[in-house]
Amino acid sequence: VLNRANTRARLTGEMAAALKDMGATAARTMIGNRVIFASSMGNGSSVLEAQSKGLAAQEICDVAKEVLKSAA
């Protein structure tokens, strides 16, 4: 899982390409570099609790679905 990824940054694409070149399996969902991750952790909660309808919560749910699907 690419974490703290900026989808608009060239480096993010380069990291994804490097993982592919190494034969690594990476999740299609990337976790963005979002303030809500730090602020929710500072409050002792998760992004799902802090902002359940937000983009960060959606990313976490999407990654969880990918992991569960690949484990099945």
Coordinates of C-alpha atoms in Angstrom, one line a residue:
V1 CA 0.0 0.0 0.0
L2 CA 1.4 3.3 -1.0
N3 CA 0.8 5.5 2.0
R4 CA 0.9 9.3 2.3
A5 CA 0.7 9.4 -1.5
N6 CA 0.0 12.5 -3.5
T7 CA -1.7 11.4 -6.6
R8 CA -0.7 14.6 -8.4
A9 CA 3.0 14.1 -7.7
R10 CA 5.3 12.5 -10.3
L11 CA 7.2 10.7 -7.5
T12 CA 4.0 8.7 -6.6
G13 CA 3.9 7.3 -10.2
E14 CA 7.6 6.6 -10.1
M15 CA 7.2 4.7 -6.8
A16 CA 4.3 2.6 -8.2
A17 CA 6.3 1.8 -11.3
A18 CA 9.3 0.8 -9.2
L19 CA 7.2 -1.6 -7.2
K20 CA 5.9 -3.1 -10.4
D21 CA 9.4 -3.4 -11.9
M22 CA 10.5 -5.3 -8.7
G23 CA 7.6 -7.7 -9.1
A24 CA 5.9 -6.5 -5.9
T25 CA 2.2 -6.7 -5.5
A26 CA 0.8 -3.3 -4.5
A27 CA -2.8 -2.4 -3.6
R28 CA -4.6 -0.4 -6.3
T29 CA -5.9 1.9 -3.6
M30 CA -3.4 4.5 -2.3
I31 CA -3.7 6.2 1.1
G32 CA -3.4 9.9 0.6
N33 CA -1.4 12.4 2.6
R34 CA -4.3 13.8 4.6
V35 CA -4.3 15.9 7.8
I36 CA -7.2 13.9 9.2
F37 CA -4.9 10.9 9.7
A38 CA -2.7 12.9 12.1
S39 CA -5.5 14.8 13.8
S40 CA -7.6 11.7 14.4
M41 CA -4.6 9.8 15.8
G42 CA -3.9 12.7 18.1
N43 CA -7.4 12.5 19.4
G44 CA -7.2 8.7 19.9
S45 CA -9.6 7.9 17.2
S46 CA -9.5 6.6 13.6
V47 CA -10.5 8.4 10.5
L48 CA -13.6 6.2 10.4
E49 CA -14.6 7.7 13.7
A50 CA -13.5 11.2 13.1
Q51 CA -14.8 11.7 9.5
S52 CA -16.7 8.6 8.4
K53 CA -17.9 10.1 5.1
G54 CA -14.5 11.6 4.2
L55 CA -12.0 10.6 1.5
A56 CA -9.6 9.2 4.1
A57 CA -12.2 6.9 5.5
Q58 CA -13.1 5.8 2.0
E59 CA -9.5 5.0 1.3
I60 CA -9.1 2.9 4.4
C61 CA -12.3 1.0 3.6
D62 CA -11.1 0.4 0.0
V63 CA -7.8 -0.9 1.2
A64 CA -9.5 -3.2 3.7
K65 CA -11.7 -4.6 0.9
E66 CA -8.7 -5.2 -1.3
V67 CA -6.9 -7.1 1.4
L68 CA -9.9 -9.2 2.3
K69 CA -10.6 -10.0 -1.3
S70 CA -7.0 -11.0 -2.0
A71 CA -6.9 -13.2 1.1
A72 CA -10.1 -15.1 0.0

